Amino acid sequence: MGCRSVRGFFASLRSRGLALNAFAAAIVALGVTLAAVGIGFHWVEVPAGVGLLSGATTNTPNLAAAQQALEQVKVAESATVIQGLAYAVAYPFGIIGIILTMLLVRSVFHIDTKAEVAAAESAQTPPIPKPATRNFEVRNANLVGRTLGKVPALASSGVVVSRFSRDGKVDVARPDTVLRMGDILHAVGPEDGLDELRVVAGAEAGVDLKTLPGPVTNRRLIPVAFPGLPGAMKLGGLRSGEKFVEVLLGASGVHWLLYGAIVTAVPLVAVGLLARLWKKMNYAEICGLLAGSMTDPPALAFAQQSTGSDAPAVAGATVYPIVMLLRVFSAQLLVFVFAELA
């Protein structure tokens, strides 16, 4: 989620953590209730019901926990296959449903995304400046022979030297790198810390090391994990894959697809609209709440990209721990309760 998100996590937890976690717990509870209703009224069998719940909420640990519970109550081996198939059928709309709900909330309330993001980021205390990058040439004779890790300006300034150039060759900078006169240092960090390093190093360099070839690359990465169908098939049994297309195109597949969409959409839409209407929750935080409550990295990546902010990641990180615990617990609870009632 990025260092800035982690630093903003604790401030978010203190100021808005209770409301965010309450709404996230409500999303979990509504989804479990809908799954329980479907199982209780025999619209779906228990293995299919817990598989649909796992897929509709894009939560693979939930699937694994339910599978373990099914094995403990000694159901037929085919039950885990059915569970995996139901998960695979419901999973795609699980991702799409989160994104559609974000767009729905924005449309219903005519939200100005830029204004919402500005308000969310200003609420983070203290404000977190974005890091800058600069290049410095070593002209200070006192630094010659000193290792990079012992440069005074790096001790507490928050600046990191990621690479250096010597005799036209760019290499990775390490704490034990011994400095020489004329070395070019590529530094990343807050402006104040960079200004301090410039005074110590000697001068700004007339070259940007990021543009020169070397062993260090510079990319913007968004971590995205798709548990997807392969994981579902593995958890549900290898034979699940053989029947997936058959089930998807059959009557059971359509029935599961529709019911999974309900389990996905109803909790998200209800809580998303309520959070905005009742608590006037910031849109960026709602996006993080929706993605975090479904423990869904692709939806969170979409929220960050569409808002251009880390605020959704902060909200998502705030609700993630409690949501994961509730998801795993509720999956096993459903299996054990209906096993007792059978």
mmCIF file of C-alpha atoms in Angstrom:
data_model
loop_
_atom_site.group_PDB
_atom_site.id
_atom_site.type_symbol
_atom_site.label_atom_id
_atom_site.label_comp_id
_atom_site.label_asym_id
_atom_site.label_seq_id
_atom_site.Cartn_x
_atom_site.Cartn_y
_atom_site.Cartn_z
ATOM 1 C CA MET A 1 0.000 0.000 0.000
ATOM 2 C CA GLY A 2 2.981 2.258 0.248
ATOM 3 C CA CYS A 3 4.833 3.929 3.100
ATOM 4 C CA ARG A 4 2.530 6.933 3.094
ATOM 5 C CA SER A 5 -0.496 4.669 3.561
ATOM 6 C CA VAL A 6 1.131 2.868 6.479
ATOM 7 C CA ARG A 7 2.028 6.163 8.160
ATOM 8 C CA GLY A 8 -1.544 7.414 7.708
ATOM 9 C CA PHE A 9 -3.040 4.150 8.975
ATOM 10 C CA PHE A 10 -2.676 4.942 12.673
ATOM 11 C CA ALA A 11 -4.155 8.417 12.336
ATOM 12 C CA SER A 12 -7.100 6.950 10.440
ATOM 13 C CA LEU A 13 -7.571 4.226 13.041
ATOM 14 C CA ARG A 14 -7.698 6.746 15.884
ATOM 15 C CA SER A 15 -10.004 9.268 14.235
ATOM 16 C CA ARG A 16 -12.357 7.193 12.067
ATOM 17 C CA GLY A 17 -11.489 3.585 12.825
ATOM 18 C CA LEU A 18 -14.644 2.820 14.806
ATOM 19 C CA ALA A 19 -17.021 3.972 12.080
ATOM 20 C CA LEU A 20 -15.039 2.303 9.300
ATOM 21 C CA ASN A 21 -14.834 -1.024 11.119
ATOM 22 C CA ALA A 22 -18.505 -0.893 12.090
ATOM 23 C CA PHE A 23 -19.534 -0.433 8.471
ATOM 24 C CA ALA A 24 -17.105 -3.154 7.356
ATOM 25 C CA ALA A 25 -18.541 -5.563 9.927
ATOM 26 C CA ALA A 26 -22.031 -4.713 8.648
ATOM 27 C CA ILE A 27 -20.975 -5.667 5.097
ATOM 28 C CA VAL A 28 -19.652 -8.996 6.374
ATOM 29 C CA ALA A 29 -22.783 -9.648 8.452
ATOM 30 C CA LEU A 30 -25.158 -8.857 5.585
ATOM 31 C CA GLY A 31 -23.290 -11.162 3.226
ATOM 32 C CA VAL A 32 -23.294 -14.019 5.742
ATOM 33 C CA THR A 33 -27.007 -13.467 6.416
ATOM 34 C CA LEU A 34 -27.861 -13.656 2.716
ATOM 35 C CA ALA A 35 -25.849 -16.859 2.362
ATOM 36 C CA ALA A 36 -27.542 -18.325 5.441
ATOM 37 C CA VAL A 37 -30.978 -17.448 4.078
ATOM 38 C CA GLY A 38 -30.203 -19.186 0.792
ATOM 39 C CA ILE A 39 -29.006 -22.305 2.597
ATOM 40 C CA GLY A 40 -31.845 -22.254 5.132
ATOM 41 C CA PHE A 41 -34.544 -22.039 2.477
ATOM 42 C CA HIS A 42 -32.759 -24.731 0.420
ATOM 43 C CA TRP A 43 -32.121 -22.417 -2.508
ATOM 44 C CA VAL A 44 -28.545 -23.710 -2.401
ATOM 45 C CA GLU A 45 -26.881 -26.571 -0.582
ATOM 46 C CA VAL A 46 -24.379 -25.871 2.203
ATOM 47 C CA PRO A 47 -21.208 -26.452 0.094
ATOM 48 C CA ALA A 48 -22.532 -24.261 -2.693
ATOM 49 C CA GLY A 49 -23.716 -21.612 -0.225
ATOM 50 C CA VAL A 50 -20.360 -21.207 1.497
ATOM 51 C CA GLY A 51 -18.580 -21.353 -1.872
ATOM 52 C CA LEU A 52 -20.798 -18.588 -3.217
ATOM 53 C CA LEU A 53 -20.162 -16.513 -0.101
ATOM 54 C CA SER A 54 -16.411 -16.898 -0.544
ATOM 55 C CA GLY A 55 -16.470 -16.070 -4.236
ATOM 56 C CA ALA A 56 -18.945 -13.217 -3.927
ATOM 57 C CA THR A 57 -16.698 -11.606 -1.332
ATOM 58 C CA THR A 58 -13.475 -12.474 -3.237
ATOM 59 C CA ASN A 59 -12.019 -14.041 -0.109
ATOM 60 C CA THR A 60 -9.902 -17.152 -0.610
ATOM 61 C CA PRO A 61 -9.067 -17.661 3.112
ATOM 62 C CA ASN A 62 -12.839 -17.803 3.669
ATOM 63 C CA LEU A 63 -13.007 -20.592 1.086
ATOM 64 C CA ALA A 64 -10.166 -22.523 2.737
ATOM 65 C CA ALA A 65 -11.714 -22.154 6.196
ATOM 66 C CA ALA A 66 -15.075 -23.410 4.953
ATOM 67 C CA GLN A 67 -13.408 -26.325 3.189
ATOM 68 C CA GLN A 68 -11.652 -27.302 6.411
ATOM 69 C CA ALA A 69 -14.976 -27.149 8.271
ATOM 70 C CA LEU A 70 -16.663 -29.302 5.618
ATOM 71 C CA GLU A 71 -13.946 -31.927 6.055
ATOM 72 C CA GLN A 72 -14.448 -31.866 9.830
ATOM 73 C CA VAL A 73 -18.183 -32.563 9.530
ATOM 74 C CA LYS A 74 -17.298 -35.429 7.174
ATOM 75 C CA VAL A 75 -19.315 -34.478 4.125
ATOM 76 C CA ALA A 76 -18.934 -36.309 0.829
ATOM 77 C CA GLU A 77 -15.777 -35.610 -1.165
ATOM 78 C CA SER A 78 -17.896 -34.085 -3.923
ATOM 79 C CA ALA A 79 -18.909 -31.279 -1.525
ATOM 80 C CA THR A 80 -15.510 -29.603 -1.800
ATOM 81 C CA VAL A 81 -15.751 -29.815 -5.587
ATOM 82 C CA ILE A 82 -19.157 -28.107 -5.492
ATOM 83 C CA GLN A 83 -17.776 -25.493 -3.113
ATOM 84 C CA GLY A 84 -14.889 -24.696 -5.481
ATOM 85 C CA LEU A 85 -17.217 -24.482 -8.470
ATOM 86 C CA ALA A 86 -19.569 -22.101 -6.669
ATOM 87 C CA TYR A 87 -16.622 -19.937 -5.641
ATOM 88 C CA ALA A 88 -15.337 -19.783 -9.214
ATOM 89 C CA VAL A 89 -18.772 -18.863 -10.584
ATOM 90 C CA ALA A 90 -19.338 -16.044 -8.080
ATOM 91 C CA TYR A 91 -15.819 -14.615 -8.023
ATOM 92 C CA PRO A 92 -15.786 -12.476 -11.216
ATOM 93 C CA PHE A 93 -18.814 -10.411 -10.216
ATOM 94 C CA GLY A 94 -17.286 -10.125 -6.755
ATOM 95 C CA ILE A 95 -14.591 -7.889 -8.225
ATOM 96 C CA ILE A 96 -16.846 -6.116 -10.712
ATOM 97 C CA GLY A 97 -19.527 -5.517 -8.087
ATOM 98 C CA ILE A 98 -17.165 -3.585 -5.823
ATOM 99 C CA ILE A 99 -16.097 -1.287 -8.647
ATOM 100 C CA LEU A 100 -19.684 -0.777 -9.821
ATOM 101 C CA THR A 101 -20.714 0.152 -6.279
ATOM 102 C CA MET A 102 -17.970 2.776 -6.105
ATOM 103 C CA LEU A 103 -19.214 4.263 -9.369
ATOM 104 C CA LEU A 104 -22.817 4.094 -8.160
ATOM 105 C CA VAL A 105 -22.064 6.009 -4.950
ATOM 106 C CA ARG A 106 -20.184 8.650 -6.922
ATOM 107 C CA SER A 107 -23.063 9.009 -9.385
ATOM 108 C CA VAL A 108 -25.916 9.059 -6.863
ATOM 109 C CA PHE A 109 -24.341 11.769 -4.721
ATOM 110 C CA HIS A 110 -22.768 13.719 -7.643
ATOM 111 C CA ILE A 111 -19.372 13.538 -5.953
ATOM 112 C CA ASP A 112 -16.469 15.757 -6.980
ATOM 113 C CA THR A 113 -13.622 13.251 -6.672
ATOM 114 C CA LYS A 114 -10.829 15.844 -6.553
ATOM 115 C CA ALA A 115 -12.518 17.783 -3.741
ATOM 116 C CA GLU A 116 -13.145 14.571 -1.793
ATOM 117 C CA VAL A 117 -9.546 13.447 -2.153
ATOM 118 C CA ALA A 118 -8.244 16.848 -1.041
ATOM 119 C CA ALA A 119 -10.477 16.717 2.033
ATOM 120 C CA ALA A 120 -9.420 13.143 2.859
ATOM 121 C CA GLU A 121 -5.715 13.892 2.567
ATOM 122 C CA SER A 122 -5.971 17.116 4.583
ATOM 123 C CA ALA A 123 -7.633 15.130 7.378
ATOM 124 C CA GLN A 124 -4.535 12.974 7.764
ATOM 125 C CA THR A 125 -2.495 14.221 10.701
ATOM 126 C CA PRO A 126 0.245 15.171 10.345
ATOM 127 C CA PRO A 127 0.213 15.964 6.611
ATOM 128 C CA ILE A 128 2.615 13.665 4.808
ATOM 129 C CA PRO A 129 4.753 15.383 2.136
ATOM 130 C CA LYS A 130 5.459 13.546 -1.074
ATOM 131 C CA PRO A 131 9.099 12.490 -1.474
ATOM 132 C CA ALA A 132 11.323 14.252 -4.004
ATOM 133 C CA THR A 133 14.415 13.058 -5.885
ATOM 134 C CA ARG A 134 17.646 14.969 -6.466
ATOM 135 C CA ASN A 135 21.215 14.272 -7.549
ATOM 136 C CA PHE A 136 24.300 15.555 -5.723
ATOM 137 C CA GLU A 137 27.999 15.562 -6.534
ATOM 138 C CA VAL A 138 30.443 14.803 -3.729
ATOM 139 C CA ARG A 139 32.734 17.830 -3.444
ATOM 140 C CA ASN A 140 33.214 17.800 0.307
ATOM 141 C CA ALA A 141 36.701 16.442 1.065
ATOM 142 C CA ASN A 142 35.515 15.367 4.530
ATOM 143 C CA LEU A 143 33.291 12.714 2.915
ATOM 144 C CA VAL A 144 36.084 11.099 0.929
ATOM 145 C CA GLY A 145 36.834 7.655 2.397
ATOM 146 C CA ARG A 146 33.697 7.702 4.521
ATOM 147 C CA THR A 147 31.043 5.028 3.976
ATOM 148 C CA LEU A 148 27.594 6.142 2.848
ATOM 149 C CA GLY A 149 25.993 4.820 6.021
ATOM 150 C CA LYS A 150 28.084 7.230 8.103
ATOM 151 C CA VAL A 151 27.157 10.421 6.252
ATOM 152 C CA PRO A 152 25.689 12.718 8.957
ATOM 153 C CA ALA A 153 22.886 14.116 6.774
ATOM 154 C CA LEU A 154 21.409 10.631 6.236
ATOM 155 C CA ALA A 155 21.104 9.620 9.867
ATOM 156 C CA SER A 156 17.726 11.187 10.681
ATOM 157 C CA SER A 157 16.656 13.148 7.619
ATOM 158 C CA GLY A 158 14.489 10.469 6.018
ATOM 159 C CA VAL A 159 16.639 10.607 2.864
ATOM 160 C CA VAL A 160 17.728 7.421 1.100
ATOM 161 C CA VAL A 161 20.500 7.226 -1.497
ATOM 162 C CA SER A 162 19.376 4.545 -3.951
ATOM 163 C CA ARG A 163 22.210 4.658 -6.498
ATOM 164 C CA PHE A 164 25.484 6.386 -7.265
ATOM 165 C CA SER A 165 27.672 7.020 -10.292
ATOM 166 C CA ARG A 166 31.451 6.797 -10.443
ATOM 167 C CA ASP A 167 33.521 7.235 -13.582
ATOM 168 C CA GLY A 168 30.310 7.168 -15.629
ATOM 169 C CA LYS A 169 29.128 3.837 -14.212
ATOM 170 C CA VAL A 170 25.846 3.675 -12.244
ATOM 171 C CA ASP A 171 25.626 1.165 -9.405
ATOM 172 C CA VAL A 172 23.447 0.359 -6.392
ATOM 173 C CA ALA A 173 24.252 2.468 -3.314
ATOM 174 C CA ARG A 174 24.786 0.526 -0.099
ATOM 175 C CA PRO A 175 25.585 1.596 3.474
ATOM 176 C CA ASP A 176 29.129 0.264 3.061
ATOM 177 C CA THR A 177 29.758 2.141 -0.205
ATOM 178 C CA VAL A 178 32.948 4.185 0.242
ATOM 179 C CA LEU A 179 32.614 7.694 -1.177
ATOM 180 C CA ARG A 180 35.112 9.349 -3.474
ATOM 181 C CA MET A 181 35.472 12.876 -4.756
ATOM 182 C CA GLY A 182 33.208 13.418 -7.766
ATOM 183 C CA ASP A 183 30.732 10.636 -7.005
ATOM 184 C CA ILE A 184 27.148 11.413 -8.063
ATOM 185 C CA LEU A 185 24.498 10.414 -5.512
ATOM 186 C CA HIS A 186 20.824 9.909 -6.391
ATOM 187 C CA ALA A 187 18.799 10.685 -3.256
ATOM 188 C CA VAL A 188 15.078 10.292 -2.436
ATOM 189 C CA GLY A 189 13.310 11.907 0.500
ATOM 190 C CA PRO A 190 11.690 15.054 1.915
ATOM 191 C CA GLU A 191 12.844 18.401 0.556
ATOM 192 C CA ASP A 192 14.275 19.547 3.900
ATOM 193 C CA GLY A 193 16.408 16.427 4.171
ATOM 194 C CA LEU A 194 17.587 16.792 0.588
ATOM 195 C CA ASP A 195 18.597 20.396 1.233
ATOM 196 C CA GLU A 196 20.636 19.234 4.218
ATOM 197 C CA LEU A 197 22.346 16.531 2.159
ATOM 198 C CA ARG A 198 23.202 19.066 -0.566
ATOM 199 C CA VAL A 199 25.042 21.224 1.976
ATOM 200 C CA VAL A 200 26.979 18.212 3.242
ATOM 201 C CA ALA A 201 27.731 16.667 -0.173
ATOM 202 C CA GLY A 202 28.802 19.870 -1.876
ATOM 203 C CA ALA A 203 26.590 20.713 -4.855
ATOM 204 C CA GLU A 204 23.737 19.731 -7.136
ATOM 205 C CA ALA A 205 24.792 17.476 -10.000
ATOM 206 C CA GLY A 206 23.976 18.320 -13.590
ATOM 207 C CA VAL A 207 22.764 14.804 -14.383
ATOM 208 C CA ASP A 208 19.808 12.640 -13.341
ATOM 209 C CA LEU A 209 20.967 9.104 -12.597
ATOM 210 C CA LYS A 210 17.476 7.740 -13.251
ATOM 211 C CA THR A 211 17.988 8.451 -16.943
ATOM 212 C CA LEU A 212 21.278 6.544 -17.136
ATOM 213 C CA PRO A 213 21.552 2.771 -17.707
ATOM 214 C CA GLY A 214 22.456 0.700 -14.686
ATOM 215 C CA PRO A 215 21.365 -2.181 -12.421
ATOM 216 C CA VAL A 216 18.648 -0.082 -10.733
ATOM 217 C CA THR A 217 15.285 0.431 -12.432
ATOM 218 C CA ASN A 218 12.584 2.918 -11.521
ATOM 219 C CA ARG A 219 8.968 1.795 -11.866
ATOM 220 C CA ARG A 220 5.585 2.524 -10.331
ATOM 221 C CA LEU A 221 4.056 -0.774 -9.269
ATOM 222 C CA ILE A 222 0.573 -1.527 -7.998
ATOM 223 C CA PRO A 223 0.481 -4.931 -6.282
ATOM 224 C CA VAL A 224 -2.541 -6.815 -7.555
ATOM 225 C CA ALA A 225 -3.397 -10.364 -6.532
ATOM 226 C CA PHE A 226 -6.009 -12.340 -8.406
ATOM 227 C CA PRO A 227 -6.867 -15.487 -6.472
ATOM 228 C CA GLY A 228 -9.100 -16.255 -9.452
ATOM 229 C CA LEU A 229 -10.111 -19.528 -10.928
ATOM 230 C CA PRO A 230 -6.858 -21.504 -10.626
ATOM 231 C CA GLY A 231 -6.756 -21.066 -6.837
ATOM 232 C CA ALA A 232 -10.438 -21.847 -6.611
ATOM 233 C CA MET A 233 -9.969 -25.046 -8.549
ATOM 234 C CA LYS A 234 -7.036 -26.063 -6.377
ATOM 235 C CA LEU A 235 -8.893 -25.430 -3.134
ATOM 236 C CA GLY A 236 -12.066 -26.980 -4.430
ATOM 237 C CA GLY A 237 -10.362 -30.049 -5.793
ATOM 238 C CA LEU A 238 -8.688 -30.652 -9.121
ATOM 239 C CA ARG A 239 -11.833 -32.169 -10.563
ATOM 240 C CA SER A 240 -13.652 -28.834 -10.197
ATOM 241 C CA GLY A 241 -11.995 -27.513 -13.335
ATOM 242 C CA GLU A 242 -13.346 -30.336 -15.445
ATOM 243 C CA LYS A 243 -16.926 -29.389 -14.601
ATOM 244 C CA PHE A 244 -16.644 -25.602 -14.452
ATOM 245 C CA VAL A 245 -17.826 -24.780 -17.981
ATOM 246 C CA GLU A 246 -20.574 -27.389 -17.761
ATOM 247 C CA VAL A 247 -21.900 -25.929 -14.516
ATOM 248 C CA LEU A 248 -21.510 -22.318 -15.646
ATOM 249 C CA LEU A 249 -23.603 -22.889 -18.762
ATOM 250 C CA GLY A 250 -26.180 -25.034 -16.979
ATOM 251 C CA ALA A 251 -29.141 -24.135 -14.788
ATOM 252 C CA SER A 252 -27.100 -24.389 -11.589
ATOM 253 C CA GLY A 253 -24.477 -22.020 -12.948
ATOM 254 C CA VAL A 254 -27.014 -19.297 -13.786
ATOM 255 C CA HIS A 255 -28.702 -19.761 -10.412
ATOM 256 C CA TRP A 256 -25.369 -19.523 -8.575
ATOM 257 C CA LEU A 257 -24.278 -16.546 -10.633
ATOM 258 C CA LEU A 258 -27.404 -14.574 -9.798
ATOM 259 C CA TYR A 259 -27.343 -15.489 -6.123
ATOM 260 C CA GLY A 260 -23.645 -14.703 -5.864
ATOM 261 C CA ALA A 261 -24.311 -11.296 -7.429
ATOM 262 C CA ILE A 262 -26.939 -10.631 -4.767
ATOM 263 C CA VAL A 263 -24.516 -11.602 -1.976
ATOM 264 C CA THR A 264 -21.956 -9.222 -3.473
ATOM 265 C CA ALA A 265 -24.149 -6.250 -4.366
ATOM 266 C CA VAL A 266 -26.712 -5.926 -1.571
ATOM 267 C CA PRO A 267 -24.269 -5.443 1.352
ATOM 268 C CA LEU A 268 -21.975 -3.156 -0.651
ATOM 269 C CA VAL A 269 -24.711 -0.914 -2.034
ATOM 270 C CA ALA A 270 -26.610 -0.732 1.261
ATOM 271 C CA VAL A 271 -23.570 0.137 3.379
ATOM 272 C CA GLY A 272 -21.963 2.370 0.753
ATOM 273 C CA LEU A 273 -25.056 4.530 0.413
ATOM 274 C CA LEU A 274 -25.701 4.529 4.168
ATOM 275 C CA ALA A 275 -22.124 5.574 4.980
ATOM 276 C CA ARG A 276 -22.443 8.577 2.687
ATOM 277 C CA LEU A 277 -26.034 9.491 3.531
ATOM 278 C CA TRP A 278 -25.844 9.059 7.302
ATOM 279 C CA LYS A 279 -22.221 9.629 8.284
ATOM 280 C CA LYS A 280 -21.285 11.853 5.315
ATOM 281 C CA MET A 281 -18.220 9.652 4.885
ATOM 282 C CA ASN A 282 -15.587 10.848 2.438
ATOM 283 C CA TYR A 283 -15.823 9.178 -0.980
ATOM 284 C CA ALA A 284 -12.166 8.083 -0.994
ATOM 285 C CA GLU A 285 -12.691 6.420 2.375
ATOM 286 C CA ILE A 286 -15.876 4.724 1.148
ATOM 287 C CA CYS A 287 -13.917 3.257 -1.758
ATOM 288 C CA GLY A 288 -11.294 1.922 0.659
ATOM 289 C CA LEU A 289 -14.024 0.621 2.961
ATOM 290 C CA LEU A 290 -15.737 -1.287 0.137
ATOM 291 C CA ALA A 291 -12.507 -2.800 -1.184
ATOM 292 C CA GLY A 292 -11.149 -3.553 2.296
ATOM 293 C CA SER A 293 -14.382 -5.168 3.471
ATOM 294 C CA MET A 294 -14.074 -7.609 0.565
ATOM 295 C CA THR A 295 -10.276 -7.949 1.040
ATOM 296 C CA ASP A 296 -9.923 -7.292 -2.682
ATOM 297 C CA PRO A 297 -6.590 -5.889 -4.007
ATOM 298 C CA PRO A 298 -7.792 -5.291 -7.612
ATOM 299 C CA ALA A 299 -10.695 -3.147 -6.413
ATOM 300 C CA LEU A 300 -8.386 -1.258 -4.065
ATOM 301 C CA ALA A 301 -5.959 -0.657 -6.925
ATOM 302 C CA PHE A 302 -8.861 0.696 -8.999
ATOM 303 C CA ALA A 303 -9.888 3.002 -6.141
ATOM 304 C CA GLN A 304 -6.362 4.384 -5.796
ATOM 305 C CA GLN A 305 -5.999 4.866 -9.526
ATOM 306 C CA SER A 306 -9.417 6.496 -9.999
ATOM 307 C CA THR A 307 -8.952 8.890 -7.083
ATOM 308 C CA GLY A 308 -5.211 9.454 -7.546
ATOM 309 C CA SER A 309 -4.766 9.144 -3.804
ATOM 310 C CA ASP A 310 -3.571 6.787 -1.071
ATOM 311 C CA ALA A 311 -6.643 7.615 1.047
ATOM 312 C CA PRO A 312 -8.543 4.478 -0.090
ATOM 313 C CA ALA A 313 -5.549 2.341 0.897
ATOM 314 C CA VAL A 314 -5.510 3.911 4.365
ATOM 315 C CA ALA A 315 -9.203 3.141 4.868
ATOM 316 C CA GLY A 316 -8.737 -0.350 3.463
ATOM 317 C CA ALA A 317 -5.853 -1.049 5.836
ATOM 318 C CA THR A 318 -7.976 0.184 8.745
ATOM 319 C CA VAL A 319 -10.729 -2.395 8.196
ATOM 320 C CA TYR A 320 -8.670 -5.272 6.785
ATOM 321 C CA PRO A 321 -7.670 -7.046 10.046
ATOM 322 C CA ILE A 322 -11.154 -7.266 11.562
ATOM 323 C CA VAL A 323 -12.699 -8.176 8.203
ATOM 324 C CA MET A 324 -10.298 -11.055 7.627
ATOM 325 C CA LEU A 325 -11.017 -12.489 11.057
ATOM 326 C CA LEU A 326 -14.780 -12.188 10.558
ATOM 327 C CA ARG A 327 -14.630 -13.742 7.096
ATOM 328 C CA VAL A 328 -12.750 -16.822 8.270
ATOM 329 C CA PHE A 329 -14.874 -17.239 11.400
ATOM 330 C CA SER A 330 -18.207 -16.782 9.621
ATOM 331 C CA ALA A 331 -17.406 -19.358 6.927
ATOM 332 C CA GLN A 332 -16.783 -22.076 9.480
ATOM 333 C CA LEU A 333 -19.730 -20.970 11.587
ATOM 334 C CA LEU A 334 -22.109 -21.404 8.654
ATOM 335 C CA VAL A 335 -20.877 -24.936 8.012
ATOM 336 C CA PHE A 336 -21.052 -26.040 11.657
ATOM 337 C CA VAL A 337 -24.481 -24.497 12.289
ATOM 338 C CA PHE A 338 -26.133 -26.095 9.276
ATOM 339 C CA ALA A 339 -24.350 -29.391 9.928
ATOM 340 C CA GLU A 340 -25.993 -29.425 13.371
ATOM 341 C CA LEU A 341 -29.387 -28.575 11.911
ATOM 342 C CA ALA A 342 -29.176 -31.261 9.232
#
